[in-house]
PDB file of C-alpha atoms in Angstrom:
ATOM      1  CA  UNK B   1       2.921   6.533 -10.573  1.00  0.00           C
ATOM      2  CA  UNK B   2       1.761   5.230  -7.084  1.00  0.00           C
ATOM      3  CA  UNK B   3      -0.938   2.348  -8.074  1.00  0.00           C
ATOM      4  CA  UNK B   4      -0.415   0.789 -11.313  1.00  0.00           C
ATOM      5  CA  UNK B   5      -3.483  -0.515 -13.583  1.00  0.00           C
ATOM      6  CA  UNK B   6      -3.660  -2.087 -15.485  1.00  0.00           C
ATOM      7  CA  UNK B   7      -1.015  -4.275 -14.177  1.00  0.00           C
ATOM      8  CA  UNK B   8      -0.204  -8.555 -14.041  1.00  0.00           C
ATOM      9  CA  UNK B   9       0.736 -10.156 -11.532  1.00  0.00           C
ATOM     10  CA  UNK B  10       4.226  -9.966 -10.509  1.00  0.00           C
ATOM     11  CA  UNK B  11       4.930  -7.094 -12.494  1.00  0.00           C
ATOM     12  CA  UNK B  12       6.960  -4.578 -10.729  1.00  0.00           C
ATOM     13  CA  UNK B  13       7.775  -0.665 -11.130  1.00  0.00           C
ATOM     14  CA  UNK B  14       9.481   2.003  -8.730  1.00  0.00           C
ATOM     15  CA  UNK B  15       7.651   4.730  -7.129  1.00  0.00           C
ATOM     16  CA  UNK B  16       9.558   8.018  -5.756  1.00  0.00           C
ATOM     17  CA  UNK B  17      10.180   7.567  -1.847  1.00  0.00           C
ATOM     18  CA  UNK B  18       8.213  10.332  -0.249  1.00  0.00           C
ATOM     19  CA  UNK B  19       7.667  10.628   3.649  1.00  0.00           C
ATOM     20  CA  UNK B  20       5.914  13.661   5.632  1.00  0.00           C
ATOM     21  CA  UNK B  21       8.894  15.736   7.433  1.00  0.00           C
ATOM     22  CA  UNK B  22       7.266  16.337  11.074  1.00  0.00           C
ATOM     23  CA  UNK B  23      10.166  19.461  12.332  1.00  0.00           C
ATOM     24  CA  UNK B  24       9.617  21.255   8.683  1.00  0.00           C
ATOM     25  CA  UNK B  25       5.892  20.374   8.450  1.00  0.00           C
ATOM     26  CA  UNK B  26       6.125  19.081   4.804  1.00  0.00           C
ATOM     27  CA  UNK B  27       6.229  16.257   2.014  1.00  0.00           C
ATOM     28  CA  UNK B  28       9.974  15.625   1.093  1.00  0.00           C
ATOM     29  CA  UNK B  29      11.167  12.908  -1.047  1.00  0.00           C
ATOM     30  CA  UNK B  30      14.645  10.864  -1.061  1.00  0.00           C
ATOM     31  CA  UNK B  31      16.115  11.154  -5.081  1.00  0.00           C
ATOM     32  CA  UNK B  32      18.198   8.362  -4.343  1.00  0.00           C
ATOM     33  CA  UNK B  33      15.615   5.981  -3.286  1.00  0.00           C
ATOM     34  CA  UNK B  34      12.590   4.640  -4.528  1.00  0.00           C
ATOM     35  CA  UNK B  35       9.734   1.785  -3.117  1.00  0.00           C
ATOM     36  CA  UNK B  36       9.413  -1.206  -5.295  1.00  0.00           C
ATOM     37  CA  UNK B  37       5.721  -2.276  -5.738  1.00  0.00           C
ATOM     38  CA  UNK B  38       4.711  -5.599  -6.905  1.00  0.00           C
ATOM     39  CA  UNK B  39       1.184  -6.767  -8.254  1.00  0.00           C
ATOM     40  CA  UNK B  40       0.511 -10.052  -5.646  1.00  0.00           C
ATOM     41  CA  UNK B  41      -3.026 -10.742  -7.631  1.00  0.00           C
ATOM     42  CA  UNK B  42      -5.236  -8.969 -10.164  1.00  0.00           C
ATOM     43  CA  UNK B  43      -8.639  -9.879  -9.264  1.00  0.00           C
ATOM     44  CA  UNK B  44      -8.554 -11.172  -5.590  1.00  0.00           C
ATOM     45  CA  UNK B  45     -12.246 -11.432  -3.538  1.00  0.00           C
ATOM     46  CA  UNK B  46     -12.329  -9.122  -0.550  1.00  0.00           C
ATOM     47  CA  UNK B  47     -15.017  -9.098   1.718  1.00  0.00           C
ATOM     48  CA  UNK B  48     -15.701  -6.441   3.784  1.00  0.00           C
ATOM     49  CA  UNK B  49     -18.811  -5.316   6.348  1.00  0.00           C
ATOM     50  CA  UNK B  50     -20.272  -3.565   3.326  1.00  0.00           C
ATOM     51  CA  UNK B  51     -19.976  -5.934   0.567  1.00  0.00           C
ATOM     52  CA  UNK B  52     -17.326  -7.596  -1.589  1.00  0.00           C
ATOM     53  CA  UNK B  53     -15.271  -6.618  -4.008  1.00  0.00           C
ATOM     54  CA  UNK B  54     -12.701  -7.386  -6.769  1.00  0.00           C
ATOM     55  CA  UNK B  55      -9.370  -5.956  -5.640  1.00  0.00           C
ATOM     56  CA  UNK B  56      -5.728  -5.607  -7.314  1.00  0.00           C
ATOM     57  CA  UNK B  57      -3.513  -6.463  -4.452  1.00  0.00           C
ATOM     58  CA  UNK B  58       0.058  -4.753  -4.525  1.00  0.00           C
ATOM     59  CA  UNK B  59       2.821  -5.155  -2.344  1.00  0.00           C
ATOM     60  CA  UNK B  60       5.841  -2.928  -1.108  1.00  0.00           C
ATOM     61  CA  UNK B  61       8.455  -2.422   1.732  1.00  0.00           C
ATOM     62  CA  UNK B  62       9.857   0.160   3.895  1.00  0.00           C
ATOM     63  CA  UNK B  63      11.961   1.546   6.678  1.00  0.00           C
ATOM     64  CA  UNK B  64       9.136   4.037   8.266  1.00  0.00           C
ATOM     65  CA  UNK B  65      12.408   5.964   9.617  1.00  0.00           C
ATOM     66  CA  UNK B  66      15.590   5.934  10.230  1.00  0.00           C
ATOM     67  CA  UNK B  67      16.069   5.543  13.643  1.00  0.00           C
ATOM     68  CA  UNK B  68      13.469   2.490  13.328  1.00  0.00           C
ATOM     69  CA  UNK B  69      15.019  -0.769  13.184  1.00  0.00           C
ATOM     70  CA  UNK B  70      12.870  -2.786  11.439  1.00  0.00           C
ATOM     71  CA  UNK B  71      11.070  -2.610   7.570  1.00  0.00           C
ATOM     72  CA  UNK B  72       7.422  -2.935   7.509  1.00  0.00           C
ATOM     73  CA  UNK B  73       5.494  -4.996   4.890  1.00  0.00           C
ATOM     74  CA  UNK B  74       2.411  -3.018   3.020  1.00  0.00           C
ATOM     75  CA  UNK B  75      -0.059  -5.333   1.450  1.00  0.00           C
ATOM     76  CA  UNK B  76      -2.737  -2.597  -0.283  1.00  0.00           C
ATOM     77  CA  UNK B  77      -5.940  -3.885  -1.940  1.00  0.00           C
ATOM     78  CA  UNK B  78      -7.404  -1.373  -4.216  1.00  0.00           C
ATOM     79  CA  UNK B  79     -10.994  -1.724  -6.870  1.00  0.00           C
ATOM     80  CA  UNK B  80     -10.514   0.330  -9.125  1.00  0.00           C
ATOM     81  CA  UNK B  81     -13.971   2.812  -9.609  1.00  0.00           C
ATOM     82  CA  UNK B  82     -13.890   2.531  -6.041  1.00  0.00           C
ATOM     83  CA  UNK B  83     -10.156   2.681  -4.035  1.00  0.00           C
ATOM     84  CA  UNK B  84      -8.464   1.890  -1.730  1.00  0.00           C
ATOM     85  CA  UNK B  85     -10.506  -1.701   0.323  1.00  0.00           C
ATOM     86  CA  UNK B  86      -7.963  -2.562   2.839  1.00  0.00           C
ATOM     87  CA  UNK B  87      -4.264  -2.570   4.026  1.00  0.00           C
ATOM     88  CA  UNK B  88      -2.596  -4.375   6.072  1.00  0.00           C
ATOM     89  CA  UNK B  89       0.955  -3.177   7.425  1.00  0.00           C
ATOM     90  CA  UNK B  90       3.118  -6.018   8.905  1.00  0.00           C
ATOM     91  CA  UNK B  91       6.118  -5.782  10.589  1.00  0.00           C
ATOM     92  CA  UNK B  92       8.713  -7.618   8.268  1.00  0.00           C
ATOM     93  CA  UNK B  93      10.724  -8.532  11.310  1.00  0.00           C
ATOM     94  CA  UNK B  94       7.605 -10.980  13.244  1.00  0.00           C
ATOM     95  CA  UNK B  95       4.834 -10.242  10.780  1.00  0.00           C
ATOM     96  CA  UNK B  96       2.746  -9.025  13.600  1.00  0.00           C
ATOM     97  CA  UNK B  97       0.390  -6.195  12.578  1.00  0.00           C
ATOM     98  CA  UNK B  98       1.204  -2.303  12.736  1.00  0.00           C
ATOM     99  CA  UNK B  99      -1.969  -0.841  11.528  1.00  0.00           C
ATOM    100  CA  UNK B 100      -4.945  -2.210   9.190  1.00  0.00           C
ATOM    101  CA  UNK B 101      -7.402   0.085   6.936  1.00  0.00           C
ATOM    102  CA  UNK B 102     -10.578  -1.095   5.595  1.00  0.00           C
ATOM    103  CA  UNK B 103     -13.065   0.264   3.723  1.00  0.00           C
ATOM    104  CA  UNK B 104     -16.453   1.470   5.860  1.00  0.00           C
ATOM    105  CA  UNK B 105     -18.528   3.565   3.179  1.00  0.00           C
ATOM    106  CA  UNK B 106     -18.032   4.596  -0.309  1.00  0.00           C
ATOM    107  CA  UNK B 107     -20.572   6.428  -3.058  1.00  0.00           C
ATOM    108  CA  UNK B 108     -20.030   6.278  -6.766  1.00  0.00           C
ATOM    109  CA  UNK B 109     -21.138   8.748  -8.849  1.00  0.00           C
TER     110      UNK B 109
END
């Protein structure tokens, strides 16, 4: 289970530690390790270009690779009907931002 709902706030759960293996091409995953995600909020206001929306925030940490020296902080918030709004991943070392996603277009059906 990657996203948890429904979930409360501070729950936790573990979530297989997969990464994409550039030399072999592939998804691999590490059996000894796992990403611990945390609920921040369950209904959080995000607004965005095209509207706002209700979100779920989660929270986990991770070493993007091993010869990287610092963890990085992902802050995800997801509606759920609709996915993923925005992301925000922070270096845990300064906090200064690596990359951030949001949310340009979606349909419903």
């Amino acid at each position: 289970m990657y996203l948890k709902y429904p979930v409360k706030r501070g729950e936790t759960w573990d979530v297989p530690y997969m990464y994409y293996h550039i030399i072999k091409q592939r998804f691999e995953y590490r059996p000894d390790s796992a990403l611990v995600y945390t609920c921040l909020s369950e209904n959080q206001k995000i607004s965005t270009e095209i509207g706002e929306f209700n979100c779920v925030n989660y929270y986990f940490r991770e070493k993007p690779a091993e010869d990287v020296l610092e963890y990085w902080d992902y802050f995800i918030s997801y509606t759920p009907g609709v996915g993923l709004i925005e992301m925000d991943i922070k270096s845990a070392l300064d906090n200064r931002m690596i990359q951030k996603i949001i949310i340009v277009e979606y349909k419903t059906k």
